[in-house]
Amino acid sequence: MPSDKPQKSAAPLRVGIAGLGVVGGEVARQISHHGDTLAAVAGRDFRITVVSARSRDADRGFDMAGIDWVDNAAEIAERDDVDIVVEMIGGEEGVALELVTRALETGKHVITANKAMLAHHGTRLAGLAEANNVGLMFEAAIAGGIPAVKSLREGLAGNRVSRVSGILNGTCNYILTRMEKTGEPFDEVLADAQKLGYAEAEPSLDVDGIDAAHKLTILAAIAFGQTPQFDKVAISGIRDVSAVDFAYAKQLGFRIKLVGTAEPGRMPRMQTCLLPMSTQLAKVDGVLNAVEFDADPVGSVVLTGPGAGSGATSSAVLSDLVDLACDRIPFTFGRPVAALADGSAVENGGGPDTPFYVRLMVVDKPGVLADITSVLQIHDISVESMLQQGRAPQDTVALVLATHEVGVERLMTALTEIESLSCVMAAPVAMPILVPGQEG
Amino acid sequence: MPSDKPQKSAAPLRVGIAGLGVVGGEVARQISHHGDTLAAVAGRDFRITVVSARSRDADRGFDMAGIDWVDNAAEIAERDDVDIVVEMIGGEEGVALELVTRALETGKHVITANKAMLAHHGTRLAGLAEANNVGLMFEAAIAGGIPAVKSLREGLAGNRVSRVSGILNGTCNYILTRMEKTGEPFDEVLADAQKLGYAEAEPSLDVDGIDAAHKLTILAAIAFGQTPQFDKVAISGIRDVSAVDFAYAKQLGFRIKLVGTAEPGRMPRMQTCLLPMSTQLAKVDGVLNAVEFDADPVGSVVLTGPGAGSGATSSAVLSDLVDLACDRIPFTFGRPVAALADGSAVENGGGPDTPFYVRLMVVDKPGVLADITSVLQIHDISVESMLQQGRAPQDTVALVLATHEVGVERLMTALTEIESLSCVMAAPVAMPILVPGQEG
């Protein structure tokens, strides 16, 4: 039999789980309660031998009998009765990094959902995994239950990828979707999302686009065969979007989303932008995630599904467990570390020219439009469409423009000049309009 | 190194391609022109050693120097210089089946897009692959460029699948989408689709739902760990849909699609039905395909992409080639043949109760509605909503109903009685309304 065909007679794979929170706890419950389902496709049983978590006393809904407990998660790496370490602690450094490093060094497979760690230390960890002939698996790190990593790394393995786009942070997508639906301001929606458990008490990782940028870094590494290079991602979050922008965007035929985009040789960008309503990604609402791969020869493939939560994320961990049981051990980023291009060798700058959405708060009086359009003309920026909402002579109104394609630097220069005009009452708001991918 | 890590030093994998049509030709071009891309992820080179096709003389856009030609495709199975047979001939029996059978028997891996063959002979072929320690790969058989097979078999391997739904035939979806947009009748759109190359001269495999049912058979086998059992699929095609139905469906909030649905223990169903406009699948237009997996613990995952064409299908074949090169050789239907449940052991009958769309052509005169609703009442069928289009006293008008959930047999009994009413001028048209999956 080929080596990766399940061998039902093989000994159980011994799993150590570090972190029994929302995801780690669910993984333990799935292994405990649905061992038969897993064994049927894995050809082997899984046995949890050791766990570690903050509180020893909580009832986590699975039988702890026969499972060892260690207070220091890093100890799991040193044990002889562990084949696979499931790291569900999080954080780019600290115990998580220590545990994963030592686990790989001691020849244990690692399954992690830790995108921050991979985005920052992925190359080194991938090298360790290779050197020690073990797998470093992370389907759960990106887009929750969507098999995005496997689809890109294996399912589209024969393609040249020209673009990866994604809605990769469910918290941001929930906030934007709700602002659009209810017109509530960002701060209120965020506060409510925190109450509902959709956002963390310290929301910066999510709403400033950092978590999503971690994921984009990893997808770009696989898609383009390059080292993950987080510091080469241009990041802007969702804090600056006003509820009014959703209504204006809608009138122009767009929706507002936090979208990551990566193309070969360019800086990946995680940015709040407008998407034509006719595109698939524009329709991804709430806590759903989506990824779109544009590639040759396949064309465009879009995957959508739950981006977070215990069920979705544990599904991804289970898929990695089955792969390991079947000896399907890929190179971490799809090829050997030595064959990865340098992810830092990308063009600096704001990405390709795109159309832009621009909102200006101006005094409603004659001559304003002429003042503004003359600045745009000086900078060779042409206007595709324009909206002025309502009439309020001598009062402040919104003037909304969609430009033709323009580089971000040229646009910013023009907007700085426009901001200095006496008729302009607030800093201009500008967001790129992404060119459509797959319609849907 | 784990056995499935690419070994760059390994000898090239030798590929024999049977059939150089739209897909086979593109596979050969991709291997010839993009060998470096493939080798980077496969860790090995691929070399085409032998091909077979109908015409030897056509210029197919790749260099035939050094590639042998055989007139009888089945000979490829007997050659010593072939590691992988790519079967792109098609047809459930004949040369394709002979070639694949012999290739597996002689210890060669097989990659095929032949869903008819797999739906009819899959269990036997999977057994042969297992017995001979080789892979029988068929990502290209289902949903073109969407990595549907890999996502289901590996990406969601740890889940219990509760439903597979799919828009699996691009020809039908193109025809339905165009009938909806233009109001043209089926026959005209079909004729035009034939001219454009979107439909075969003999369209029955597509428009009668058979091709899509082949694919659904295979997906159900993987999803539920059962033998593929084509004769257990309830199939209806798209010939009976009238252009008017699209408009009525739209008024009720639905779109009309040919959708395959499979659930554990039930007969899979390939049927023309109505989908709520808010669902992801309802938005899949033209030649796109889509699959939706509802599973525990993941929830719902939807994949959309090009369902046919040289680029999409060859992408799937390349992915199988890379998997084989990396020694990722799964069991054909996700588990050993001996562990598959009997796919024929499913409940007969028309599936679960669903709401139905019913269109009646009736004489526009007083009392008609009472006559019809009293028949429905006798059979305990309740009406959710109703449309009567226009007024034309004493002339024929359409009366459109959406029922509450009802079993198909009870509905059919009622419709037979309704058809016999003197005020009913044509056979009733009835289509199930599928309950929503993932919104999008």
PDB file of C-alpha atoms in Angstrom, chain A residues 14-173:
ATOM      1  CA  ARG A  14      -1.376  10.670  20.322  1.00  0.00           C
ATOM      2  CA  VAL A  15      -2.516  14.254  20.496  1.00  0.00           C
ATOM      3  CA  GLY A  16      -1.517  16.944  22.971  1.00  0.00           C
ATOM      4  CA  ILE A  17      -3.728  20.014  23.045  1.00  0.00           C
ATOM      5  CA  ALA A  18      -2.435  23.322  24.347  1.00  0.00           C
ATOM      6  CA  GLY A  19      -5.320  25.673  25.034  1.00  0.00           C
ATOM      7  CA  LEU A  20      -8.869  24.500  25.704  1.00  0.00           C
ATOM      8  CA  GLY A  21     -10.736  27.655  24.823  1.00  0.00           C
ATOM      9  CA  VAL A  22     -13.463  27.941  22.213  1.00  0.00           C
ATOM     10  CA  VAL A  23     -11.560  26.051  19.530  1.00  0.00           C
ATOM     11  CA  GLY A  24      -9.259  23.804  21.549  1.00  0.00           C
ATOM     12  CA  GLY A  25     -12.158  22.649  23.692  1.00  0.00           C
ATOM     13  CA  GLU A  26     -14.248  21.839  20.629  1.00  0.00           C
ATOM     14  CA  VAL A  27     -11.380  19.893  19.046  1.00  0.00           C
ATOM     15  CA  ALA A  28     -11.133  17.835  22.223  1.00  0.00           C
ATOM     16  CA  ARG A  29     -14.891  17.229  22.227  1.00  0.00           C
ATOM     17  CA  GLN A  30     -14.891  16.219  18.550  1.00  0.00           C
ATOM     18  CA  ILE A  31     -12.057  13.751  19.104  1.00  0.00           C
ATOM     19  CA  SER A  32     -13.741  12.400  22.233  1.00  0.00           C
ATOM     20  CA  HIS A  33     -17.286  12.140  20.892  1.00  0.00           C
ATOM     21  CA  HIS A  34     -16.750  11.443  17.188  1.00  0.00           C
ATOM     22  CA  GLY A  35     -13.694   9.242  17.222  1.00  0.00           C
ATOM     23  CA  ASP A  36     -15.413   6.731  14.941  1.00  0.00           C
ATOM     24  CA  THR A  37     -16.082   9.283  12.213  1.00  0.00           C
ATOM     25  CA  LEU A  38     -12.497  10.400  12.338  1.00  0.00           C
ATOM     26  CA  ALA A  39     -11.063   6.894  12.369  1.00  0.00           C
ATOM     27  CA  ALA A  40     -13.191   5.921   9.358  1.00  0.00           C
ATOM     28  CA  VAL A  41     -11.468   8.493   7.146  1.00  0.00           C
ATOM     29  CA  ALA A  42      -8.118   8.638   8.930  1.00  0.00           C
ATOM     30  CA  GLY A  43      -7.672   4.894   9.186  1.00  0.00           C
ATOM     31  CA  ARG A  44      -6.321   5.432  12.691  1.00  0.00           C
ATOM     32  CA  ASP A  45      -7.660   6.322  16.069  1.00  0.00           C
ATOM     33  CA  PHE A  46      -6.728   9.544  17.801  1.00  0.00           C
ATOM     34  CA  ARG A  47      -6.076   9.659  21.503  1.00  0.00           C
ATOM     35  CA  ILE A  48      -5.664  12.811  23.541  1.00  0.00           C
ATOM     36  CA  THR A  49      -2.833  12.143  25.940  1.00  0.00           C
ATOM     37  CA  VAL A  50      -2.192  15.545  27.480  1.00  0.00           C
ATOM     38  CA  VAL A  51      -3.810  18.967  27.661  1.00  0.00           C
ATOM     39  CA  SER A  52      -2.997  22.348  29.081  1.00  0.00           C
ATOM     40  CA  ALA A  53      -5.238  25.331  29.709  1.00  0.00           C
ATOM     41  CA  ARG A  54      -5.658  28.312  31.955  1.00  0.00           C
ATOM     42  CA  SER A  55      -8.166  26.795  34.303  1.00  0.00           C
ATOM     43  CA  ARG A  56      -8.024  23.170  35.303  1.00  0.00           C
ATOM     44  CA  ASP A  57     -11.453  23.035  36.844  1.00  0.00           C
ATOM     45  CA  ALA A  58     -13.845  24.046  34.097  1.00  0.00           C
ATOM     46  CA  ASP A  59     -16.212  21.364  32.764  1.00  0.00           C
ATOM     47  CA  ARG A  60     -15.335  21.268  29.086  1.00  0.00           C
ATOM     48  CA  GLY A  61     -17.770  18.603  27.969  1.00  0.00           C
ATOM     49  CA  PHE A  62     -15.352  15.755  27.423  1.00  0.00           C
ATOM     50  CA  ASP A  63     -14.031  13.020  29.645  1.00  0.00           C
ATOM     51  CA  MET A  64     -10.644  13.986  31.109  1.00  0.00           C
ATOM     52  CA  ALA A  65     -10.047  10.514  32.525  1.00  0.00           C
ATOM     53  CA  GLY A  66      -6.729   9.181  31.315  1.00  0.00           C
ATOM     54  CA  ILE A  67      -5.655  12.560  29.979  1.00  0.00           C
ATOM     55  CA  ASP A  68      -2.687  14.205  31.665  1.00  0.00           C
ATOM     56  CA  TRP A  69      -2.729  17.857  32.616  1.00  0.00           C
ATOM     57  CA  VAL A  70       0.295  20.135  32.496  1.00  0.00           C
ATOM     58  CA  ASP A  71       0.304  23.694  33.786  1.00  0.00           C
ATOM     59  CA  ASN A  72       2.988  24.879  31.422  1.00  0.00           C
ATOM     60  CA  ALA A  73       1.866  24.255  27.835  1.00  0.00           C
ATOM     61  CA  ALA A  74       5.436  24.235  26.609  1.00  0.00           C
ATOM     62  CA  GLU A  75       5.966  20.956  28.463  1.00  0.00           C
ATOM     63  CA  ILE A  76       3.758  19.210  25.906  1.00  0.00           C
ATOM     64  CA  ALA A  77       6.590  19.525  23.394  1.00  0.00           C
ATOM     65  CA  GLU A  78       8.914  17.533  25.611  1.00  0.00           C
ATOM     66  CA  ARG A  79       6.693  14.525  26.169  1.00  0.00           C
ATOM     67  CA  ASP A  80       7.243  11.127  24.643  1.00  0.00           C
ATOM     68  CA  ASP A  81       3.561  10.289  24.475  1.00  0.00           C
ATOM     69  CA  VAL A  82       2.654  12.989  21.931  1.00  0.00           C
ATOM     70  CA  ASP A  83       2.801  12.631  18.141  1.00  0.00           C
ATOM     71  CA  ILE A  84       0.868  15.772  17.290  1.00  0.00           C
ATOM     72  CA  VAL A  85       0.792  19.071  19.168  1.00  0.00           C
ATOM     73  CA  VAL A  86      -2.365  21.126  18.664  1.00  0.00           C
ATOM     74  CA  GLU A  87      -1.436  24.699  19.566  1.00  0.00           C
ATOM     75  CA  MET A  88      -4.530  26.755  20.379  1.00  0.00           C
ATOM     76  CA  ILE A  89      -2.955  29.352  22.673  1.00  0.00           C
ATOM     77  CA  GLY A  90      -2.396  32.191  20.217  1.00  0.00           C
ATOM     78  CA  GLY A  91      -0.058  35.144  20.247  1.00  0.00           C
ATOM     79  CA  GLU A  92       2.869  35.547  17.909  1.00  0.00           C
ATOM     80  CA  GLU A  93       5.532  34.977  20.579  1.00  0.00           C
ATOM     81  CA  GLY A  94       5.518  33.657  24.128  1.00  0.00           C
ATOM     82  CA  VAL A  95       4.432  30.189  25.095  1.00  0.00           C
ATOM     83  CA  ALA A  96       2.879  29.467  21.719  1.00  0.00           C
ATOM     84  CA  LEU A  97       6.106  30.097  19.836  1.00  0.00           C
ATOM     85  CA  GLU A  98       8.137  28.251  22.432  1.00  0.00           C
ATOM     86  CA  LEU A  99       5.825  25.250  22.298  1.00  0.00           C
ATOM     87  CA  VAL A 100       5.694  25.088  18.500  1.00  0.00           C
ATOM     88  CA  THR A 101       9.436  25.548  18.116  1.00  0.00           C
ATOM     89  CA  ARG A 102      10.247  22.803  20.597  1.00  0.00           C
ATOM     90  CA  ALA A 103       7.573  20.478  19.221  1.00  0.00           C
ATOM     91  CA  LEU A 104       9.042  20.724  15.721  1.00  0.00           C
ATOM     92  CA  GLU A 105      12.577  20.354  17.066  1.00  0.00           C
ATOM     93  CA  THR A 106      11.605  17.201  18.901  1.00  0.00           C
ATOM     94  CA  GLY A 107      10.023  15.704  15.788  1.00  0.00           C
ATOM     95  CA  LYS A 108       6.349  16.271  16.562  1.00  0.00           C
ATOM     96  CA  HIS A 109       3.781  17.380  14.048  1.00  0.00           C
ATOM     97  CA  VAL A 110       2.141  20.710  14.840  1.00  0.00           C
ATOM     98  CA  ILE A 111      -1.375  21.912  14.087  1.00  0.00           C
ATOM     99  CA  THR A 112      -1.995  25.550  14.838  1.00  0.00           C
ATOM    100  CA  ALA A 113      -4.535  28.298  14.175  1.00  0.00           C
ATOM    101  CA  ASN A 114      -1.927  30.926  15.036  1.00  0.00           C
ATOM    102  CA  LYS A 115      -1.745  33.243  12.022  1.00  0.00           C
ATOM    103  CA  ALA A 116       0.202  35.906  13.909  1.00  0.00           C
ATOM    104  CA  MET A 117       2.989  33.440  14.683  1.00  0.00           C
ATOM    105  CA  LEU A 118       3.075  32.124  11.114  1.00  0.00           C
ATOM    106  CA  ALA A 119       3.024  35.592   9.565  1.00  0.00           C
ATOM    107  CA  HIS A 120       5.975  36.650  11.717  1.00  0.00           C
ATOM    108  CA  HIS A 121       7.965  33.449  12.156  1.00  0.00           C
ATOM    109  CA  GLY A 122       6.623  31.233   9.390  1.00  0.00           C
ATOM    110  CA  THR A 123       9.817  30.850   7.411  1.00  0.00           C
ATOM    111  CA  ARG A 124      11.860  29.767  10.398  1.00  0.00           C
ATOM    112  CA  LEU A 125       9.160  27.380  11.622  1.00  0.00           C
ATOM    113  CA  ALA A 126       8.703  25.908   8.140  1.00  0.00           C
ATOM    114  CA  GLY A 127      12.446  25.285   8.043  1.00  0.00           C
ATOM    115  CA  LEU A 128      12.276  23.513  11.387  1.00  0.00           C
ATOM    116  CA  ALA A 129       9.381  21.351  10.207  1.00  0.00           C
ATOM    117  CA  GLU A 130      11.320  20.367   7.107  1.00  0.00           C
ATOM    118  CA  ALA A 131      14.522  19.666   8.968  1.00  0.00           C
ATOM    119  CA  ASN A 132      12.666  17.411  11.374  1.00  0.00           C
ATOM    120  CA  ASN A 133      10.478  15.671   8.791  1.00  0.00           C
ATOM    121  CA  VAL A 134       7.231  16.734  10.384  1.00  0.00           C
ATOM    122  CA  GLY A 135       4.186  18.678   9.334  1.00  0.00           C
ATOM    123  CA  LEU A 136       3.327  22.237  10.351  1.00  0.00           C
ATOM    124  CA  MET A 137      -0.372  22.461   9.528  1.00  0.00           C
ATOM    125  CA  PHE A 138      -2.577  25.540   9.804  1.00  0.00           C
ATOM    126  CA  GLU A 139      -5.834  25.170   7.879  1.00  0.00           C
ATOM    127  CA  ALA A 140      -7.546  26.705  10.923  1.00  0.00           C
ATOM    128  CA  ALA A 141      -5.424  29.851  10.746  1.00  0.00           C
ATOM    129  CA  ILE A 142      -7.180  31.215   7.678  1.00  0.00           C
ATOM    130  CA  ALA A 143     -10.854  31.644   6.921  1.00  0.00           C
ATOM    131  CA  GLY A 144     -12.069  29.282   9.643  1.00  0.00           C
ATOM    132  CA  GLY A 145     -13.954  26.336   8.229  1.00  0.00           C
ATOM    133  CA  ILE A 146     -13.250  27.123   4.576  1.00  0.00           C
ATOM    134  CA  PRO A 147     -10.575  24.724   3.280  1.00  0.00           C
ATOM    135  CA  ALA A 148      -8.739  27.720   1.854  1.00  0.00           C
ATOM    136  CA  VAL A 149      -5.194  26.583   2.546  1.00  0.00           C
ATOM    137  CA  LYS A 150      -5.687  23.117   1.089  1.00  0.00           C
ATOM    138  CA  SER A 151      -7.583  24.427  -1.916  1.00  0.00           C
ATOM    139  CA  LEU A 152      -4.839  26.891  -2.765  1.00  0.00           C
ATOM    140  CA  ARG A 153      -1.836  24.734  -1.912  1.00  0.00           C
ATOM    141  CA  GLU A 154      -3.102  21.464  -3.386  1.00  0.00           C
ATOM    142  CA  GLY A 155      -6.391  21.977  -5.213  1.00  0.00           C
ATOM    143  CA  LEU A 156      -4.969  24.716  -7.430  1.00  0.00           C
ATOM    144  CA  ALA A 157      -1.380  23.477  -7.264  1.00  0.00           C
ATOM    145  CA  GLY A 158      -0.887  23.465 -11.027  1.00  0.00           C
ATOM    146  CA  ASN A 159      -1.903  27.099 -11.496  1.00  0.00           C
ATOM    147  CA  ARG A 160      -0.046  30.373 -11.757  1.00  0.00           C
ATOM    148  CA  VAL A 161      -1.957  32.535  -9.281  1.00  0.00           C
ATOM    149  CA  SER A 162      -2.471  36.119 -10.421  1.00  0.00           C
ATOM    150  CA  ARG A 163      -4.483  37.348  -7.459  1.00  0.00           C
ATOM    151  CA  VAL A 164      -5.697  36.286  -4.042  1.00  0.00           C
ATOM    152  CA  SER A 165      -8.566  38.298  -2.592  1.00  0.00           C
ATOM    153  CA  GLY A 166     -10.317  37.682   0.654  1.00  0.00           C
ATOM    154  CA  ILE A 167     -12.713  38.749   3.311  1.00  0.00           C
ATOM    155  CA  LEU A 168     -10.724  37.294   6.141  1.00  0.00           C
ATOM    156  CA  ASN A 169     -11.943  38.831   9.374  1.00  0.00           C
ATOM    157  CA  GLY A 170     -15.428  37.986  10.549  1.00  0.00           C
ATOM    158  CA  THR A 171     -15.449  40.688  13.234  1.00  0.00           C
ATOM    159  CA  CYS A 172     -14.830  43.440  10.702  1.00  0.00           C
ATOM    160  CA  ASN A 173     -17.285  41.972   8.251  1.00  0.00           C
TER     161      ASN A 173
END
